[in-house]
Amino acid sequence: MAQRILALAAEDVPERLQEALQSLGEGELADMVTTQALKGKETAALLRGIFKGSPCSQPSGVLRRLQLYKHCVPLVESGDLHLGKVSEIIGLLMLEARQLPGHALAELATLFVDVIKGGSLSNGKSLELFSTVLTALASSKESLAYGKGELNGEEFKKQLINTLCSSKWDPRSVIHLANMFRDIPLSGEELQFVVEKVLRMFSKLDLQEIPPLVYQLLLLSAKGSKKTVLEGIISFFNQLDKRQKEEQRVPQSVDLEVATMPLDQLRHVEGTVILHIVSVINLDQDLGEELIRLLKTEQQKDPGRALCPFSVALLLSVAVKHRLQEQIFDFLKTSITRSCKDLQFLQASKFLQDLFPQQYDVTAVILEVVKNSAFGWDHVTQGLVDLGFSLMESYEPKKPFGGKAADTSYGLSKTPAQQACRLGASILLETFKVHEPIRSDILEQVLNRVLTKAVSPVSHFIDLLSNIVVSAPLVLQTSSSKVTETFDNLSFLPIDTVQGLLRAVQPLLKVSMSVRDSLILVLQKAIFSRQLDARKAAVAGFLLLLRNFKVLGSLSSSQCSQAIGATQVQADVHACYNSAANEAFCLEILGSLRRCLSQQADVRLMLYEGFYDVLRRNSQLASSIMETLLSQIKQYYLPQPDLLPPLKLEGCIMAQGDQIFLQEPLAHLLCCIQHCLTWYKSTVHLCQGTEDDDEEEDVGFEQNFEEMLESVTRRMIKSELEDFELDKSADFSLSSGVGVKNNIYAIQVMGICEVLIEYNFNIGNFSKNKFEDVLGLFTCYNKLSEILKEKAGKNKSTLGNKTARSFLSMGFVSTLLTALFRDNAQSHEESLAVLRSSTEFLRYAVSVALQKVQQLEETGQTDGPDGQNPEKMFQNLCKITRVLLWRYTSIPTVVEESGKKKGKSISLLCLEGLLRIFNTVQQLYTARIPQFLQALDITDGDAEETDINVTEKAAFQIRQFQRSLVNQFSSAEDDFNSKETQSLITVLSTLSKLLDPASQQFLQFLTWTVKVCKENALEDIACCKGLLSLLFSLHVLYKSPVSLLRELAQDIHACLGDIDQDVEVESRSHFAIVNAKTAAPTVCLLLLGQVDKVLEEVDWLIKKLTSLGSDTSEDSSQASDQTQALEKGVILQLGTLLTVYHELVQTALPAGSCVDTLLRSLSKTYAILTSLIKHYIQACRSTSNTIPGRLEKLVSVSKLLEKMAYCLELGVTPTSASLQVKLSGSHLTPQCYSFITYVQNIHSESLSYAEEKKKKKKEDEAAAISTVMAKVLRDTKPIPNLIFAIEQYEKFLIHLSKKSKVNLMQYMKLSTSRDFRINASMLDSVLQEHNTEDAENEPDNNQSSTAEQTDENQEPKKKRWRKK
């Protein structure tokens, strides 16, 4: 039959073809097509024949065509046919589909919907036909039956799509369906239906099928709904990431483990999806802009949802080759700093922590992206690198603090900018570790920045470089040319940069001969440079080389691994880098350095400070270094035993014209000799039993040094100040050459005495004679020190106020203090009594410890041996703290030196030292705080480190200082020491930071602080300030301080009286610390400062409220609960603050800072009230102009307000919005206007006082009046701002009343005119005075001021006119 139909179709006789087809039944036709298709022969020709013989003009033809379509669709989807055959059949059917009438198309479309519902689509080829059918149907104009009614083609298509999107889809056909919808013209609403349905199907698909579906969806988004598509994709992967994290955190049971997705598979899928999105954005720029818009909006509402690891990776990928790069980086940087600020904000307030228990940290998210990028996300790495450098440059340190302060990792007080800069460095370091191909690029960029940013601090880049080298030392070999190029510029860089850079790249010098040689060439040139900095750089470089190239036989000092030791570079494989070859190399360098001993003092100083470290690391160089030092000191040493002084000081200075310079830092030279000799004797002798050959030579210089130091000690003790040409009559002013010379001599002599004190104490082994020598040397030091202090006191312009930096080493200071205060050994008692007998010496020892700790706090290091070794510094700090703590707690200040008032007492110095140490430890040694507290607790010395409870240990220390403070408060008035009390309060404040705010100890400390403030009527301003600041800082970490503020405000009101003198204020004293001396301005300003902080929190919350209010996502119920909690919090805070202001604006505050601050604070409050009202107006708009239920509920309690008006003053907290309006209206606004009148009265009094003075002194009248007028104008400046803020608030309140249909204005007395500017009774009295006064005596100024007042009073008239 099929052959016959083919033949008839070929003959072109339509009538016979139609007859033949009519003779076939429905089943026969279907079988014939199936058979022909399966045979694979002439199927297309057969179908064409059937179509030819079934014209659409005849109903039978349409029916036959329909039957053919209905049969072909399942046939194509059956999977029995070859794909080529399927495409041929579908192509033919698509061509003919457009000729079908509307009802047939509708029937065919319905058939397709049923097929899709049934899930019988296998290859999805037939969907190409479905898209054609739907497109044709949409253009059909005839009415089609649908249910009981009729629809046109477009509406019918819409109903079909609606049905399709509402039905269940087979997961296998989702991609085909998404592809199909691209070819169908869809309205915006239909497209939204389709997109939402496809996004819902994500969770039902296998993970591997997501990327192709995402790609189809992105192509579909070209029609619209871009935001929904992007939001859906980001949200889906965000949920997957969260689920993955949960599974890693909580291991599932064995049965469920099968169901979890493998991590690497998820990351690869995410990477592919990101690539798809980036490729589509490259074609469709609008999609990229929509992505940024979406994330910016989301970030306002919920940063955690906007910036998840997936979305950050996506942004960074888009940023690489795109014009949106600047926009994306600006957005990311803003988000990072905002996140850091919000985290700081939350950590500082328990009230906010309760409202936001989950804190979002963007830094953790970005570092997670770096970790995820290890799974082949090469498209993200460039974005990460760019972001890292962008952060480091945008938030780099502004000014160096000196020394190493810029690159110490301060743990506690980090600003958001510092955190962002540190995040940038972490991103680069982690990316460097994870991605090998990009390493050389990162390294090159870091080196470029170190070179090009010579003016601004580069410590953060040097830190990064150092960390990079530590993580992969051999990577530098591939970039050695870049490093060599950097060396060429060393002489142009600041010395700090040079030292940091050389320390960082030091491992490369051990593995690359060419780099080492090029560095040595550069350094040798630099030694002869004209620039001082270049010569200093050369010395720094050579010293570093000497420290790190060990000569054969050198001791393996325990500190050798301090910087970057050989453990990190296992590359000493080349024969030429053995220890024997290093000796010649090191001796050559020493030869170069000897030339520096004839250069400027700064260069010599670097050498003397560096030799000790070289010796300690490279002990075989000892004899060379010692001989160098010996020949140097011999130039200044006078060997004759009776000659005084023992050293030629005149050889240490150099005159150049009128100016005198220090040429040889003799004290530093002696200091270097002393430390090197001590180290040599203690270390080398232990290991030289076998090396007899060298011993004689070594003993030679050792004996020389010992004799020399012994002789210098003996003669320095005998020397008088006159021997050095220094005495009380000498000139020490820095303006004359003689004065400069004397200052240099004095500092050198004092330094030499200190060096000898340390030397003699160390070698003395507790012998009485040596300790008498120590005291003799100290006497010489002290005489000079007193003279310098005295001269500095007389001449304030000199720099003598700064104490010269001590030459004692930190290690010796800790040993000395321990011996002086804590050594109870019987054998040492007699010799130590010599030193203990001198109070001046004890005070000196403590003050040097204080100076060392201060230097450590400011620069992160100290002078002298091991000054740059953090571990040694920490151990010394612990020893010093133990001694100072014992000394302070054992001997109270009152007991000590009751008759002697000269200088600070030792106890007070100990307390200052403790305060500095506690600060330093929290800044520099955050991670070691447990060990520090453990070291202070002598009773519990053997406890395991893991058992250390920081809160308990800190609480124990706090209790000791609490006792001291209570003793101060209970002491007699004459014995009260203000400075000590201030220091104690600061110590307590510092230690309180170590307490966990959730602990019982914290609560006990807070309760104690409140008790102290309530019971002690302190009149000392500074102590009161410190105690209240401590109270506030503790209270905010426990709960909101508003109730505390209200009590303080009531106390201030009771203490200062009312602005209306006839009103007697009820005395309600809560805090004894608020008294006549402290109430204003001290307590008042502190109170207003704390109020401002609460206002900032409220303002921040209102912004959060506004962003939550605009959230229309699925979690709207959850958002609604959070909104209600936030609203309640805001209203409680504001309500109580209004009662605080209610007290303050009725208080007779003295003119000046209190009034000014209060007026500004009130303006801010009204501005915040206005923003809250705007939020409610917005809430009314978003709920179709009806008041939200929560606000209605709040306003419904307004009937109770009349009864509550008095209760509010007694401390009842408002709990509703309308109550807050009532408070601000009936309670605060009228009082504000009264307060403004009061302020103006104060200022008018000061004006009249000025007039009286002017009558007395005619000659000064102009200046006096203009000064007072300027002050009055300045002090009254905040008043117009406050009035404007009040009126803005009233304006928006009226607006809200209209919107909400609730009369909130019933509580407000509208200020229709500013009649508070004109006080009628006062005006009458002033007019009478003017009438009675004599016309000649009436000053011009009075007329002008009256004119000014009338001018001012014109404004309200205009306003009244406008309001009519």
CSV table of C-alpha atoms in Angstrom, one decimal, residues 202-470:
chain,number,residue,atom,x,y,z
A,202,PHE,CA,16.9,22.0,40.1
A,203,SER,CA,16.6,20.0,43.3
A,204,LYS,CA,15.1,17.0,41.6
A,205,LEU,CA,17.9,16.7,39.0
A,206,ASP,CA,21.2,14.8,39.3
A,207,LEU,CA,24.1,17.2,40.0
A,208,GLN,CA,25.7,16.6,36.6
A,209,GLU,CA,22.6,17.7,34.8
A,210,ILE,CA,22.5,21.2,36.4
A,211,PRO,CA,25.2,22.9,34.2
A,212,PRO,CA,23.4,22.3,30.8
A,213,LEU,CA,20.1,23.2,32.3
A,214,VAL,CA,21.6,26.4,33.8
A,215,TYR,CA,23.0,27.2,30.3
A,216,GLN,CA,19.5,26.8,28.7
A,217,LEU,CA,18.0,29.0,31.5
A,218,LEU,CA,20.6,31.7,30.9
A,219,LEU,CA,19.8,31.7,27.1
A,220,LEU,CA,16.1,31.8,28.0
A,221,SER,CA,16.8,34.8,30.2
A,222,ALA,CA,17.6,36.9,27.1
A,223,LYS,CA,13.8,37.2,26.9
A,224,GLY,CA,13.6,38.7,30.4
A,225,SER,CA,13.4,37.5,34.1
A,226,LYS,CA,17.2,37.9,34.4
A,227,LYS,CA,16.9,38.7,38.1
A,228,THR,CA,14.9,35.6,38.9
A,229,VAL,CA,17.2,33.3,37.0
A,230,LEU,CA,20.4,34.7,38.7
A,231,GLU,CA,18.7,34.8,42.1
A,232,GLY,CA,17.5,31.2,41.7
A,233,ILE,CA,20.9,29.8,40.6
A,234,ILE,CA,22.9,31.6,43.4
A,235,SER,CA,20.3,30.6,46.0
A,236,PHE,CA,20.4,26.9,44.9
A,237,PHE,CA,24.2,26.6,45.1
A,238,ASN,CA,24.3,28.6,48.3
A,239,GLN,CA,21.9,26.0,49.8
A,240,LEU,CA,24.1,23.1,48.5
A,241,ASP,CA,27.2,24.7,50.0
A,242,LYS,CA,25.5,25.0,53.4
A,243,ARG,CA,24.2,21.4,53.3
A,244,GLN,CA,27.7,20.3,52.4
A,245,LYS,CA,29.2,22.2,55.4
A,246,GLU,CA,26.6,20.7,57.7
A,247,GLU,CA,27.4,17.2,56.5
A,248,GLN,CA,31.1,17.8,57.1
A,249,ARG,CA,30.4,19.1,60.6
A,250,VAL,CA,27.9,16.4,61.6
A,251,PRO,CA,28.9,13.0,60.2
A,252,GLN,CA,25.8,11.2,58.9
A,253,SER,CA,25.0,7.6,59.5
A,254,VAL,CA,26.3,4.9,57.1
A,255,ASP,CA,22.9,4.6,55.3
A,256,LEU,CA,22.7,8.4,54.6
A,257,GLU,CA,26.3,8.7,53.5
A,258,VAL,CA,25.5,7.2,50.1
A,259,ALA,CA,23.0,10.0,49.5
A,260,THR,CA,25.4,12.8,50.1
A,261,MET,CA,27.1,14.5,47.2
A,262,PRO,CA,30.9,14.2,46.8
A,263,LEU,CA,32.6,17.5,47.5
A,264,ASP,CA,34.8,17.5,44.4
A,265,GLN,CA,31.8,16.8,42.2
A,266,LEU,CA,29.9,19.7,43.7
A,267,ARG,CA,32.9,22.1,43.2
A,268,HIS,CA,33.4,21.0,39.6
A,269,VAL,CA,29.7,21.5,38.8
A,270,GLU,CA,29.8,25.0,40.4
A,271,GLY,CA,32.9,25.8,38.4
A,272,THR,CA,31.2,24.8,35.1
A,273,VAL,CA,28.1,26.8,36.0
A,274,ILE,CA,30.2,29.9,36.7
A,275,LEU,CA,31.9,29.4,33.3
A,276,HIS,CA,28.5,29.2,31.6
A,277,ILE,CA,27.3,32.4,33.3
A,278,VAL,CA,30.5,34.3,32.4
A,279,SER,CA,30.2,33.2,28.7
A,280,VAL,CA,26.6,34.3,28.6
A,281,ILE,CA,27.5,37.7,30.3
A,282,ASN,CA,30.1,38.2,27.6
A,283,LEU,CA,27.4,38.0,25.0
A,284,ASP,CA,24.7,39.8,27.1
A,285,GLN,CA,26.1,42.8,29.0
A,286,ASP,CA,22.7,43.5,30.7
A,287,LEU,CA,22.9,40.2,32.5
A,288,GLY,CA,26.2,41.3,34.2
A,289,GLU,CA,24.7,44.6,35.2
A,290,GLU,CA,21.6,42.8,36.6
A,291,LEU,CA,23.9,40.5,38.6
A,292,ILE,CA,25.6,43.4,40.3
A,293,ARG,CA,22.2,45.2,40.9
A,294,LEU,CA,20.8,42.0,42.4
A,295,LEU,CA,23.7,41.4,44.8
A,296,LYS,CA,23.8,45.1,45.9
A,297,THR,CA,20.1,44.9,46.7
A,298,GLU,CA,20.4,41.6,48.5
A,299,GLN,CA,23.4,42.8,50.4
A,300,GLN,CA,21.4,45.6,52.0
A,301,LYS,CA,18.8,43.0,53.2
A,302,ASP,CA,20.9,39.9,54.0
A,303,PRO,CA,24.6,39.9,53.3
A,304,GLY,CA,24.9,36.2,54.0
A,305,ARG,CA,22.6,35.4,51.1
A,306,ALA,CA,24.1,38.0,48.7
A,307,LEU,CA,27.8,37.2,49.2
A,308,CYS,CA,28.1,33.5,49.6
A,309,PRO,CA,31.2,31.6,48.3
A,310,PHE,CA,29.4,30.8,45.0
A,311,SER,CA,28.3,34.4,44.2
A,312,VAL,CA,31.8,35.8,45.2
A,313,ALA,CA,33.5,33.3,42.9
A,314,LEU,CA,31.0,34.3,40.1
A,315,LEU,CA,31.7,38.0,40.6
A,316,LEU,CA,35.5,37.5,40.5
A,317,SER,CA,35.2,35.4,37.3
A,318,VAL,CA,33.1,38.1,35.7
A,319,ALA,CA,35.5,40.8,36.8
A,320,VAL,CA,38.5,39.4,35.0
A,321,LYS,CA,37.9,40.3,31.3
A,322,HIS,CA,35.0,42.7,31.6
A,323,ARG,CA,34.2,46.4,31.7
A,324,LEU,CA,32.4,45.7,35.0
A,325,GLN,CA,35.6,45.1,36.9
A,326,GLU,CA,35.8,48.4,38.6
A,327,GLN,CA,32.2,48.2,39.7
A,328,ILE,CA,32.6,44.7,41.0
A,329,PHE,CA,35.7,45.5,43.0
A,330,ASP,CA,34.2,48.6,44.5
A,331,PHE,CA,31.2,46.6,45.5
A,332,LEU,CA,33.3,43.8,47.1
A,333,LYS,CA,35.6,46.3,48.9
A,334,THR,CA,32.6,48.2,50.3
A,335,SER,CA,31.0,44.9,51.4
A,336,ILE,CA,34.1,43.8,53.1
A,337,THR,CA,34.7,47.0,55.1
A,338,ARG,CA,30.9,47.2,55.9
A,339,SER,CA,31.0,43.6,57.1
A,340,CYS,CA,34.1,44.3,59.3
A,341,LYS,CA,32.4,47.5,60.7
A,342,ASP,CA,29.2,45.6,61.5
A,343,LEU,CA,31.1,42.8,63.2
A,344,GLN,CA,32.9,45.4,65.3
A,345,PHE,CA,29.7,47.1,66.1
A,346,LEU,CA,28.0,43.9,67.1
A,347,GLN,CA,30.9,42.7,69.2
A,348,ALA,CA,30.8,46.0,71.2
A,349,SER,CA,27.1,45.7,72.2
A,350,LYS,CA,25.3,42.8,74.0
A,351,PHE,CA,22.0,44.5,73.0
A,352,LEU,CA,22.8,44.1,69.3
A,353,GLN,CA,24.2,40.6,69.8
A,354,ASP,CA,20.9,39.4,71.2
A,355,LEU,CA,19.0,40.8,68.2
A,356,PHE,CA,21.6,39.4,65.7
A,357,PRO,CA,22.8,36.1,67.1
A,358,GLN,CA,24.2,35.0,63.7
A,359,GLN,CA,27.1,37.2,62.7
A,360,TYR,CA,28.1,37.2,59.0
A,361,ASP,CA,31.8,37.4,58.3
A,362,VAL,CA,32.7,38.2,54.7
A,363,THR,CA,36.4,37.4,55.2
A,364,ALA,CA,35.7,33.8,56.0
A,365,VAL,CA,33.5,33.6,52.8
A,366,ILE,CA,36.2,35.0,50.5
A,367,LEU,CA,38.9,32.7,52.0
A,368,GLU,CA,36.5,29.8,51.4
A,369,VAL,CA,36.4,30.9,47.7
A,370,VAL,CA,40.2,30.6,47.6
A,371,LYS,CA,40.0,27.1,49.1
A,372,ASN,CA,37.2,26.1,46.6
A,373,SER,CA,39.2,27.4,43.7
A,374,ALA,CA,41.6,24.5,44.1
A,375,PHE,CA,39.1,22.4,42.3
A,376,GLY,CA,40.1,23.6,38.9
A,377,TRP,CA,38.5,27.1,39.1
A,378,ASP,CA,41.2,28.7,37.0
A,379,HIS,CA,38.8,31.4,35.9
A,380,VAL,CA,38.5,32.7,39.5
A,381,THR,CA,42.2,33.0,40.3
A,382,GLN,CA,43.0,36.1,38.4
A,383,GLY,CA,40.1,37.9,40.0
A,384,LEU,CA,41.3,36.7,43.5
A,385,VAL,CA,44.8,38.1,42.8
A,386,ASP,CA,43.4,41.4,41.6
A,387,LEU,CA,41.1,41.7,44.6
A,388,GLY,CA,43.9,40.9,47.0
A,389,PHE,CA,46.2,43.6,45.6
A,390,SER,CA,43.3,46.0,45.4
A,391,LEU,CA,42.5,45.5,49.1
A,392,MET,CA,46.1,45.9,50.2
A,393,GLU,CA,46.5,49.1,48.2
A,394,SER,CA,43.2,50.7,49.2
A,395,TYR,CA,43.6,50.0,52.9
A,396,GLU,CA,47.4,50.1,53.4
A,397,PRO,CA,48.8,51.6,56.6
A,398,LYS,CA,48.9,55.4,56.3
A,399,LYS,CA,52.0,56.1,58.4
A,400,PRO,CA,54.6,53.9,60.0
A,401,PHE,CA,54.6,54.0,63.8
A,402,GLY,CA,58.4,53.6,63.8
A,403,GLY,CA,60.4,50.5,63.9
A,404,LYS,CA,58.3,47.4,63.3
A,405,ALA,CA,55.0,48.7,64.6
A,406,ALA,CA,53.5,48.8,61.1
A,407,ASP,CA,54.0,45.1,60.6
A,408,THR,CA,53.2,43.7,64.1
A,409,SER,CA,49.9,41.8,64.2
A,410,TYR,CA,47.9,43.7,66.7
A,411,GLY,CA,45.1,41.4,67.8
A,412,LEU,CA,42.5,43.6,69.6
A,413,SER,CA,42.0,47.1,68.2
A,414,LYS,CA,41.9,46.4,64.5
A,415,THR,CA,40.2,49.0,62.3
A,416,PRO,CA,38.0,47.7,59.4
A,417,ALA,CA,40.7,49.1,57.0
A,418,GLN,CA,43.4,47.1,58.8
A,419,GLN,CA,41.2,44.0,58.6
A,420,ALA,CA,40.6,44.6,54.9
A,421,CYS,CA,44.3,45.0,54.2
A,422,ARG,CA,45.1,41.8,56.2
A,423,LEU,CA,42.3,40.0,54.2
A,424,GLY,CA,44.0,41.1,51.0
A,425,ALA,CA,47.3,39.6,52.1
A,426,SER,CA,45.6,36.3,53.2
A,427,ILE,CA,43.8,36.0,49.8
A,428,LEU,CA,47.1,36.4,48.0
A,429,LEU,CA,49.0,34.0,50.3
A,430,GLU,CA,46.4,31.3,50.1
A,431,THR,CA,46.0,31.7,46.3
A,432,PHE,CA,49.8,31.4,46.1
A,433,LYS,CA,49.7,28.2,48.0
A,434,VAL,CA,46.9,26.7,46.0
A,435,HIS,CA,47.6,27.7,42.4
A,436,GLU,CA,51.1,27.0,41.1
A,437,PRO,CA,50.8,28.7,37.6
A,438,ILE,CA,50.0,32.1,39.1
A,439,ARG,CA,52.8,32.1,41.7
A,440,SER,CA,55.5,34.0,39.7
A,441,ASP,CA,52.9,36.6,38.7
A,442,ILE,CA,52.0,37.3,42.4
A,443,LEU,CA,55.7,37.4,43.4
A,444,GLU,CA,56.5,39.8,40.6
A,445,GLN,CA,53.6,42.1,41.6
A,446,VAL,CA,54.7,42.1,45.3
A,447,LEU,CA,58.3,43.0,44.4
A,448,ASN,CA,57.1,45.8,42.1
A,449,ARG,CA,55.1,47.3,44.8
A,450,VAL,CA,57.9,47.1,47.4
A,451,LEU,CA,60.1,49.1,44.9
A,452,THR,CA,57.6,51.6,43.6
A,453,LYS,CA,56.0,52.5,47.0
A,454,ALA,CA,59.2,53.8,48.5
A,455,VAL,CA,57.4,56.8,50.2
A,456,SER,CA,54.4,55.0,51.7
A,457,PRO,CA,54.9,52.1,54.1
A,458,VAL,CA,55.3,48.7,52.5
A,459,SER,CA,55.6,46.6,55.6
A,460,HIS,CA,52.4,44.7,54.7
A,461,PHE,CA,53.8,43.8,51.3
A,462,ILE,CA,57.1,42.7,52.9
A,463,ASP,CA,55.2,40.6,55.4
A,464,LEU,CA,53.3,39.0,52.5
A,465,LEU,CA,56.6,38.4,50.6
A,466,SER,CA,58.1,36.8,53.7
A,467,ASN,CA,55.1,34.5,54.1
A,468,ILE,CA,55.1,33.6,50.4
A,469,VAL,CA,58.8,32.6,50.6
A,470,VAL,CA,58.2,30.5,53.7
